[in-house]
Short mmCIF file of C-alpha atoms in Angstrom, two decimals:
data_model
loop_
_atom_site.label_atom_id
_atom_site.label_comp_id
_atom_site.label_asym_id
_atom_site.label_seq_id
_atom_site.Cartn_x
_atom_site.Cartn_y
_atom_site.Cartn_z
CA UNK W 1 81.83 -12.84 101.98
CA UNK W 2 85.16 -13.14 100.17
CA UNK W 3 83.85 -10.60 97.38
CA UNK W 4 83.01 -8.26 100.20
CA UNK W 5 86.37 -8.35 101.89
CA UNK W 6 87.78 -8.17 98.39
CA UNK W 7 85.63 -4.74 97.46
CA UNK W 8 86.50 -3.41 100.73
CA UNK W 9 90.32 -4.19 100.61
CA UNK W 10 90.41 -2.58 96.57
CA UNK W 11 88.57 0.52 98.31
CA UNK W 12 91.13 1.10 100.89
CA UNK W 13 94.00 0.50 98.66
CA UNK W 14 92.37 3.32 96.51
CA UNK W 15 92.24 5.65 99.36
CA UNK W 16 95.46 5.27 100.40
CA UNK W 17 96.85 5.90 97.07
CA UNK W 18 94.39 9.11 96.61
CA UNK W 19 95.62 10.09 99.88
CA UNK W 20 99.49 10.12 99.07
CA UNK W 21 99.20 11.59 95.72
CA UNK W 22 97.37 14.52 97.21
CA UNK W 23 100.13 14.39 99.81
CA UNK W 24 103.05 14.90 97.37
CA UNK W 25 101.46 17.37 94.99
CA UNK W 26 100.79 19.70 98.39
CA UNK W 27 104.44 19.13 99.37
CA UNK W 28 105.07 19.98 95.62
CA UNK W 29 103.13 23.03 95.69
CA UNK W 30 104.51 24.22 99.28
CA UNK W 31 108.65 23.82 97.79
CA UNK W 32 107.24 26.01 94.38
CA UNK W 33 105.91 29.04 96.72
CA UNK W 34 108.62 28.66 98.57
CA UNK W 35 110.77 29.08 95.89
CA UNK W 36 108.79 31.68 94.23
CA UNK W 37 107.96 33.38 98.20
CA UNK W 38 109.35 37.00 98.67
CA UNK W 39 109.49 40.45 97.13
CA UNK W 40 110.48 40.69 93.59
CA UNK W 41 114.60 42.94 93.46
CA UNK W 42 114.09 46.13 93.60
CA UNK W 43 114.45 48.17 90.01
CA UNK W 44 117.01 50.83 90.17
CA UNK W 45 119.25 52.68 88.13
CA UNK W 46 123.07 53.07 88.91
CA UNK W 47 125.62 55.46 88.44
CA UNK W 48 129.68 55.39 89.18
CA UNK W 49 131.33 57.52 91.26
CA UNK W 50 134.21 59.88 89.35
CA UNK W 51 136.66 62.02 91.60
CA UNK W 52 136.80 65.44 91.19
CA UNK W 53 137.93 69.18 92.96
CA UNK W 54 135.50 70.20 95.44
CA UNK W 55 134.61 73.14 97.12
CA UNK W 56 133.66 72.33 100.93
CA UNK W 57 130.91 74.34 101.98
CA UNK W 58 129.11 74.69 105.34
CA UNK W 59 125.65 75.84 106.12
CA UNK W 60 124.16 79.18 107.23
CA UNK W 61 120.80 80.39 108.49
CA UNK W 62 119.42 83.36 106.50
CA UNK W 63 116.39 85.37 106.20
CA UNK W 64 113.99 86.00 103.52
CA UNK W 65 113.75 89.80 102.38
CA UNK W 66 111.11 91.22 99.66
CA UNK W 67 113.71 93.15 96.93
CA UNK W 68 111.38 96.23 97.35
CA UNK W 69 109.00 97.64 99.72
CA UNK W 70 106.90 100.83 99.33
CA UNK W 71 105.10 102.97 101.64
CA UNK W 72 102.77 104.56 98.97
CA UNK W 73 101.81 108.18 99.87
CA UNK W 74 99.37 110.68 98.71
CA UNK W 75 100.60 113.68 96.94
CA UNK W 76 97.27 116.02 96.74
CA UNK W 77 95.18 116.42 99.95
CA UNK W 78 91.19 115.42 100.07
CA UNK W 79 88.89 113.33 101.52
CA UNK W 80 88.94 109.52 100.60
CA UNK W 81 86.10 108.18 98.24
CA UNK W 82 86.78 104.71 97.56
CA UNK W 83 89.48 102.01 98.93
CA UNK W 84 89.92 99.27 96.20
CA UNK W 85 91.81 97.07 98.32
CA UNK W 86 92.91 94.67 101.19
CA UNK W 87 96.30 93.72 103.18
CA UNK W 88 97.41 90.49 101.65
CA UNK W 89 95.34 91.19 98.39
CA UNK W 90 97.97 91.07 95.28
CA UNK W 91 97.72 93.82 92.70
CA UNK W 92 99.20 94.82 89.35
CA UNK W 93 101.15 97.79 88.35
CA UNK W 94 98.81 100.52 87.57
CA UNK W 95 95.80 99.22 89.99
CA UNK W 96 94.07 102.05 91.49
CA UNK W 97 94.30 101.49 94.77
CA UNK W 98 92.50 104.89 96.91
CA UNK W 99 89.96 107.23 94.76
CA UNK W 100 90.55 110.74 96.16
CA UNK W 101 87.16 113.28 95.81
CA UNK W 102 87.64 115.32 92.93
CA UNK W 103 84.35 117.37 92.23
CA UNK W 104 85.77 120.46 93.13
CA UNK W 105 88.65 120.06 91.40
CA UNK W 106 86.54 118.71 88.09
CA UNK W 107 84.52 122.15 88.22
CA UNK W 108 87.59 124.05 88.42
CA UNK W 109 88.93 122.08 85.21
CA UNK W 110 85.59 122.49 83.33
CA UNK W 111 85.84 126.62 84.58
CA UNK W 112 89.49 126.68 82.92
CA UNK W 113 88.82 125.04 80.11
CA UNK W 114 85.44 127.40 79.27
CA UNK W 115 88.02 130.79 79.68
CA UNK W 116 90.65 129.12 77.77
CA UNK W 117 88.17 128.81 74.86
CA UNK W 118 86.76 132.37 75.29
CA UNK W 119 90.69 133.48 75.16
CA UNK W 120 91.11 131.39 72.07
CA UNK W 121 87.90 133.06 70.54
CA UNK W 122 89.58 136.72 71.43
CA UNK W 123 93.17 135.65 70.06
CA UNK W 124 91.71 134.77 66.65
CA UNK W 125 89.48 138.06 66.18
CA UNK W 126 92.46 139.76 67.36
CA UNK W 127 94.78 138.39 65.11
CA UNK W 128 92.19 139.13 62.21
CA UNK W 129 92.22 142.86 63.48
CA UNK W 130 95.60 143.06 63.76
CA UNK W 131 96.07 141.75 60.31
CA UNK W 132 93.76 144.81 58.91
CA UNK W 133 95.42 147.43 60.15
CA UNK W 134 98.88 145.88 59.59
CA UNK W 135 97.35 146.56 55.99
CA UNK W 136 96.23 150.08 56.92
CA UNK W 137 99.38 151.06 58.67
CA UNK W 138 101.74 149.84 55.83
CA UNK W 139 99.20 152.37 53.19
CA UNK W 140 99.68 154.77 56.07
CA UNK W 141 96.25 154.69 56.61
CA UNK W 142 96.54 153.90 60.24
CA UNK W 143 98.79 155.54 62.73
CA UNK W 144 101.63 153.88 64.69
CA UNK W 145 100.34 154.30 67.53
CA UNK W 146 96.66 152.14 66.38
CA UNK W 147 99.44 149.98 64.94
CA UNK W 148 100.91 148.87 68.29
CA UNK W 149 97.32 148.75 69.67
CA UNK W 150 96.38 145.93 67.63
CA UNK W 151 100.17 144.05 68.15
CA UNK W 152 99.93 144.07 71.89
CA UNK W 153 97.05 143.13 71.79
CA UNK W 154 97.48 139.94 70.18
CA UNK W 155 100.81 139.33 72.77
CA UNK W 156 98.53 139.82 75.66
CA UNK W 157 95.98 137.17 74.81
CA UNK W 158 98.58 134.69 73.70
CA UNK W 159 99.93 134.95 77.07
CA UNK W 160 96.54 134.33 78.49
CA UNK W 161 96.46 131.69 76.51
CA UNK W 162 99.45 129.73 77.78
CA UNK W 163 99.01 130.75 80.99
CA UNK W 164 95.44 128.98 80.64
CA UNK W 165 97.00 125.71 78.90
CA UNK W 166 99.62 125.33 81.97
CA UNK W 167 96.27 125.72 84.31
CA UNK W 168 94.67 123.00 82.62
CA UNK W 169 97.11 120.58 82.64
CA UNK W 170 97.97 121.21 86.45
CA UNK W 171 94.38 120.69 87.19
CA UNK W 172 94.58 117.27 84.69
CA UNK W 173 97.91 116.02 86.62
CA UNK W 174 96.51 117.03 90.38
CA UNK W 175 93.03 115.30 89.14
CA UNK W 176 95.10 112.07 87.62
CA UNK W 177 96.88 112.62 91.50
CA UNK W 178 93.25 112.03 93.17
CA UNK W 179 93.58 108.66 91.72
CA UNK W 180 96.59 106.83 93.70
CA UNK W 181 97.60 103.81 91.70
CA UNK W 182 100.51 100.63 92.46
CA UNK W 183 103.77 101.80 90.90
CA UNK W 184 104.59 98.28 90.71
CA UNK W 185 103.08 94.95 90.95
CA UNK W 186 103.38 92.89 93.87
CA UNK W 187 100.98 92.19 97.11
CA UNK W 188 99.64 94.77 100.10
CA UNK W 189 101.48 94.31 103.28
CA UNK W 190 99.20 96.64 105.23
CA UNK W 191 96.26 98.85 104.76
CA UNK W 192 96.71 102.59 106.54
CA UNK W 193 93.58 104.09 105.52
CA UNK W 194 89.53 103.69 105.19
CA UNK W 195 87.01 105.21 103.52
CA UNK W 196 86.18 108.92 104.41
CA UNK W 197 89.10 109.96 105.88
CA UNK W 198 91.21 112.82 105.18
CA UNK W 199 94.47 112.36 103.17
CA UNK W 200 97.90 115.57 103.74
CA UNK W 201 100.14 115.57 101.18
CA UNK W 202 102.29 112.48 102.34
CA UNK W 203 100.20 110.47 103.69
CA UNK W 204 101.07 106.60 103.61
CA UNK W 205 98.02 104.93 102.27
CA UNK W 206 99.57 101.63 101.71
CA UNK W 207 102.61 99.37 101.76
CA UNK W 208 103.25 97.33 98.55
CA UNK W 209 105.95 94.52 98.57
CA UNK W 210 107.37 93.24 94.94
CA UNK W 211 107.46 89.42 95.18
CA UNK W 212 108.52 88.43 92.04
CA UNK W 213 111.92 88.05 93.67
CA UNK W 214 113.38 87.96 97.10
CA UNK W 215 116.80 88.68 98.61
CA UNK W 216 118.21 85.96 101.33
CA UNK W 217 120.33 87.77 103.83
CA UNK W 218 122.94 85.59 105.26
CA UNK W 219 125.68 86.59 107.45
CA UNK W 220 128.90 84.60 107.57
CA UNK W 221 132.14 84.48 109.08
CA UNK W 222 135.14 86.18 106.61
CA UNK W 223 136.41 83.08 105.15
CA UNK W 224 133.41 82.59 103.71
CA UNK W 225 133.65 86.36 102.41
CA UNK W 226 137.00 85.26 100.86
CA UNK W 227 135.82 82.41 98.90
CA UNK W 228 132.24 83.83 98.05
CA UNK W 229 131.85 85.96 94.84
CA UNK W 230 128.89 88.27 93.42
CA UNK W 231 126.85 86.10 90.57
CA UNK W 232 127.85 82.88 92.21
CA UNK W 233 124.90 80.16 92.08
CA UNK W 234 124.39 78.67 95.77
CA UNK W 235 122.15 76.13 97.28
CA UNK W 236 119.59 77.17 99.23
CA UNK W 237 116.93 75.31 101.42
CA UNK W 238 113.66 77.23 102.18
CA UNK W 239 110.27 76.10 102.91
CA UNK W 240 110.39 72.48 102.44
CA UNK W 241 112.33 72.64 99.25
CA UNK W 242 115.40 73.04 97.47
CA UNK W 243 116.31 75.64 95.34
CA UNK W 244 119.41 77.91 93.24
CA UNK W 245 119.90 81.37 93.60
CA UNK W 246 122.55 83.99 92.99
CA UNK W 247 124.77 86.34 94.74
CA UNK W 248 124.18 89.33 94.39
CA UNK W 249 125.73 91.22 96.63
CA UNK W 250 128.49 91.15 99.63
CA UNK W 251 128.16 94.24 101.66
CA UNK W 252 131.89 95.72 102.55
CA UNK W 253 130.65 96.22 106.35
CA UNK W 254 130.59 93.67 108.68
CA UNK W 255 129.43 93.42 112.45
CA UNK W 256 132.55 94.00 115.14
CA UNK W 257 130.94 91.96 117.53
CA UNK W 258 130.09 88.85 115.69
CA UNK W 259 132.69 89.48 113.10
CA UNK W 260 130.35 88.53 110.52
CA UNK W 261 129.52 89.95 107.05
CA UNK W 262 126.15 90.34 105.37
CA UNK W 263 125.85 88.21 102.03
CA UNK W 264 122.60 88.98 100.00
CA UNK W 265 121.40 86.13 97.57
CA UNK W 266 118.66 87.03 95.16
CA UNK W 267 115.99 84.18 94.05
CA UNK W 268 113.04 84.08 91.29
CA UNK W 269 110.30 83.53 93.93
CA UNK W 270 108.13 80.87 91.90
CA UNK W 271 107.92 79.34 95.02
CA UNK W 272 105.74 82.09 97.27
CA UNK W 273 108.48 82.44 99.30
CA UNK W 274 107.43 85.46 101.99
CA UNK W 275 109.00 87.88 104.19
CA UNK W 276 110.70 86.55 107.78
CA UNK W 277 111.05 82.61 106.09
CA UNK W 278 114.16 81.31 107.01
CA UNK W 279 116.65 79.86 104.53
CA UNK W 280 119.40 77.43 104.90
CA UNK W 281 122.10 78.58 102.55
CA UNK W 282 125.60 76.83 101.53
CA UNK W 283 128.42 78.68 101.09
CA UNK W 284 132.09 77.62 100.26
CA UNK W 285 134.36 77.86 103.29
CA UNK W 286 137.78 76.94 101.75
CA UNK W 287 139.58 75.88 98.73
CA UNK W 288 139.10 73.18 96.16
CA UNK W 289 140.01 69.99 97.14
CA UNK W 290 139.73 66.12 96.04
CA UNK W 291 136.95 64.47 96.88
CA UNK W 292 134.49 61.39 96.05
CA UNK W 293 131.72 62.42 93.54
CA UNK W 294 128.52 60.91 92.83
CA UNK W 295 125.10 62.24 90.90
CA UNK W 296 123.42 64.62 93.15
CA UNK W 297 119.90 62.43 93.39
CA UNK W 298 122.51 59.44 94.81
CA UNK W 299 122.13 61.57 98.14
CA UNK W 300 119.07 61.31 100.20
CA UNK W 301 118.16 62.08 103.94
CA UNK W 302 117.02 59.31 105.97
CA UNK W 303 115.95 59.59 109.73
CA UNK W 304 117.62 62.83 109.58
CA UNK W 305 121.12 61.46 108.20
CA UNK W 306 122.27 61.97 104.74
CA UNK W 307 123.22 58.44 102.77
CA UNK W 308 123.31 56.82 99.84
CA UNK W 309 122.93 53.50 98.41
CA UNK W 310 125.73 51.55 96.46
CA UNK W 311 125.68 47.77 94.74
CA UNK W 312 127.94 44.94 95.46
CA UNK W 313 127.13 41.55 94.95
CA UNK W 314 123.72 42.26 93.56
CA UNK W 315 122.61 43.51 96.95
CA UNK W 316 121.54 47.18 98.42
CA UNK W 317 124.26 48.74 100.71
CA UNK W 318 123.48 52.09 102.79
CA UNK W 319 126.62 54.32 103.15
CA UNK W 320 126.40 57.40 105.22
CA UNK W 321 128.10 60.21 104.17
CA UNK W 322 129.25 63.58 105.04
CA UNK W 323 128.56 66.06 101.90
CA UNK W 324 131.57 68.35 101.59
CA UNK W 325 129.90 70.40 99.21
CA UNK W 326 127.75 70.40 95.55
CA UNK W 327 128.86 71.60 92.30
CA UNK W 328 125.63 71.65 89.62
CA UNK W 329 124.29 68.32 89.42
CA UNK W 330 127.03 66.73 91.42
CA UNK W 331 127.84 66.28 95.22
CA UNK W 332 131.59 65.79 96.72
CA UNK W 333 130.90 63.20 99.25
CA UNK W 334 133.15 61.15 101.97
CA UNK W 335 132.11 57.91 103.62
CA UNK W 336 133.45 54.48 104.51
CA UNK W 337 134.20 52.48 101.49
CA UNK W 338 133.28 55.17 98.60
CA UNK W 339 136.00 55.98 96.17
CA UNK W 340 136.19 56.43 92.51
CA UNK W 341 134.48 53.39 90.58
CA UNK W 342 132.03 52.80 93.19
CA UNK W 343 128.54 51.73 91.75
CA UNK W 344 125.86 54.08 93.65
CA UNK W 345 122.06 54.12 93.32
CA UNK W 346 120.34 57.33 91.70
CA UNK W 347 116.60 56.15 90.95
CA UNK W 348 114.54 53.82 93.70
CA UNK W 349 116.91 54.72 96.38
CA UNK W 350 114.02 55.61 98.42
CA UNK W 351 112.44 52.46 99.24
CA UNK W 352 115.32 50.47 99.38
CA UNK W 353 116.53 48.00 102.39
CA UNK W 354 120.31 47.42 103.43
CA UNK W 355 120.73 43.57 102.40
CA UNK W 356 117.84 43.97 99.53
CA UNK W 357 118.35 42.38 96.32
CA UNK W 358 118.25 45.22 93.29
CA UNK W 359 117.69 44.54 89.46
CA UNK W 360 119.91 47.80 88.07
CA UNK W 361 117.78 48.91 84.97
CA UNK W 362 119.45 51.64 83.66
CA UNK W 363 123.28 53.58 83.80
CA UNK W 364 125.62 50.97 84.51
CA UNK W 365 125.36 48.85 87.14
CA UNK W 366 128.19 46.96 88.93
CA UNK W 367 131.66 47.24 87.51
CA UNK W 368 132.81 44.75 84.80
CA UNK W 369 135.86 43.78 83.08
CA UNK W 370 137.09 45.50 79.75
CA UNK W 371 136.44 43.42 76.61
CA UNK W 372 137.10 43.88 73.61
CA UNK W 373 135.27 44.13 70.06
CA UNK W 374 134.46 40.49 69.73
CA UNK W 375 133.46 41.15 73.94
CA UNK W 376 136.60 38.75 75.13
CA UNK W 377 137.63 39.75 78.53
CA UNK W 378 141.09 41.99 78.13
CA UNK W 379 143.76 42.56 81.11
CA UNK W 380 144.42 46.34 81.30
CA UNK W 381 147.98 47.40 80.60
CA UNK W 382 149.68 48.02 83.55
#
């Protein structure tokens, strides 16, 4: 009985210990994840903010133009054969677009050209005769008279002969005119014509747009006139994106009842930009002044507000700013606490979290002391 109580009391005591060992390593393994719980910093790279002369701009709605539009016309009359294309379809310079019938027109060649050949025929055996008596007349063995025979008869056929050349090539050029080709490359706004109808002289057939690039009509207020100047790169925003283009034009007539003054800006359409789009456009309103500058990329649009991210104490801080205006890869920018030396974000800025720690990977990071060649800490000279 005492061995029994014995066994039992040795198997509780194991238990127990079991029990609050597997206790403590839990409790062990619940502090680690809780130490090692939560997202990992966020990678970024940093930049610092310089302070530099900026132009403030403001914002204007334009339109998008094609450069050149076309109403192609006919220039022969006829009935149409063939129509080799469709509105929207894009086509290269040279496509022939409407096939004119041309049969009468080919018999008419093939007619000239079979007389021009039977004129060439005469000319030679004329010039052959002439030649004899030319001979004859100079032994005075023809008379003057057979002489000038022979000459103007030679004239008269070459004249034929011309006249016949000029006939044939009109016929070739109005023939080459049956086929109506794009003078340019671009895409078909609009189809005017089918298949078996009859074409005038000047008849639209078509309109052709070239696409390669577009114009952006803006029109803005005269201070912006005053500040703007042909071959000046501007931002634009047009169909989702962002994009340069160039001024190309400030027409000297403005509207007396809005006072405003059309401003054409020409872009390389890579981007299919059509007809009608609408395009924000900024344009310098004033003069240079100081202002705030950070890297373009620092400044991003959340919820509809422009910010930017900057670093202090290791942490993620969202600014919002006010952009006064861009120059190349930089932005002028004003908002509460941003000044020259500030450290802002320029890569993973768009996932970041105000109060989120950040791991800066690249360009800087936060501010630190001067050292110097051993990399002692040094007190700038005052």
């Amino acid at each position: 009985m005492i061995r029994i109580l014995r066994s039992l009391t040795l198997v509780v005591a194991v238990l127990l210990l079991l029990a609050v060992t597997g206790h403590a390593e839990t409790d062990k393994d619940k502090k680690g994840e809780k130490r090692s719980g939560g997202p990992p910093p966020a990678r970024v790279v940093t930049t610092v903010a310089t302070v530099a002369m900026v132009a403030p701009e403001a914002e204007y709605i334009g339109t998008v133009f094609f450069q050149e539009v076309s109403d192609i016309a006919s220039e022969v009359k006829g009935r149409i054969e063939t129509v080799n294309f469709e509105e929207g379809q894009r086509v290269g310079a040279g496509t022939k677009l409407i096939q004119i019938d041309s049969e009468i027109l080919a018999s008419s060649l093939m007619a000239t050209r079979a007389t021009y050949g039977q004129v060439g025929a005469n000319l030679e055996k004329a010039r052959i005769d002439f030649k004899r008596i030319m001979r004859l007349y100079e032994k005075q063995l023809a008379s003057g008279k057979d002489y000038d025979e022979y000459r103007f008869r030679v004239k008269v056929l070459e004249k034929q002969l011309a006249s016949l050349r000029a006939e044939v090539a009109q016929i070739k050029a109005e023939l080459n005119k049956k086929s109506i080709r794009a003078p340019f490359g671009g895409v078909i706004l609009k189809k005017h014509v089918d298949r078996g109808e009859w074409l005038s002289p000047g008849s639209p057939v078509a309109t052709l747009a070239k696409d390669d690039i577009v114009e952006i009509v803006v029109n803005v207020p005269e201070n912006v006139v005053a500040h703007s100047s042909v071959g000046m790169v501007v931002e634009i925003d047009v169909a989702g994106r962002s994009i340069k283009g160039v001024v190309a034009a400030i027409i000297p007539r403005g509207d007396v009842a809005t006072r405003t003054f059309p401003v054409k800006i020409r872009v390389d359409n890579r981007y299919n930009l059509i007809e009608g789009m609408a395009a924000k456009v900024r344009l310098p309103r004033d003069e240079r002044i100081e202002a705030t500058v950070v890297d373009r990329d620092a400044v991003i649009n959340s919820r509809g507000k422009m910010v930017l991210w900057t670093v202090k104490g290791g942490k993620a801080v969202m600014v919002p700013v006010k952009v006064i205006g861009y120059d190349g890869s930089m932005a002028g920018v004003s908002g509460a606490g941003l000044g020259k030396g500030a450290v802002v974000v320029i890569k993973g800025n768009e996932r970041l979290r105000p109060g989120q720690a950040v791991a800066v990977v690249g360009e800087g990071g936060e501010p630190k002391e001067p050292t110097d060649k051993s990399g002692k800490p040094v007190k700038p000279k005052q």
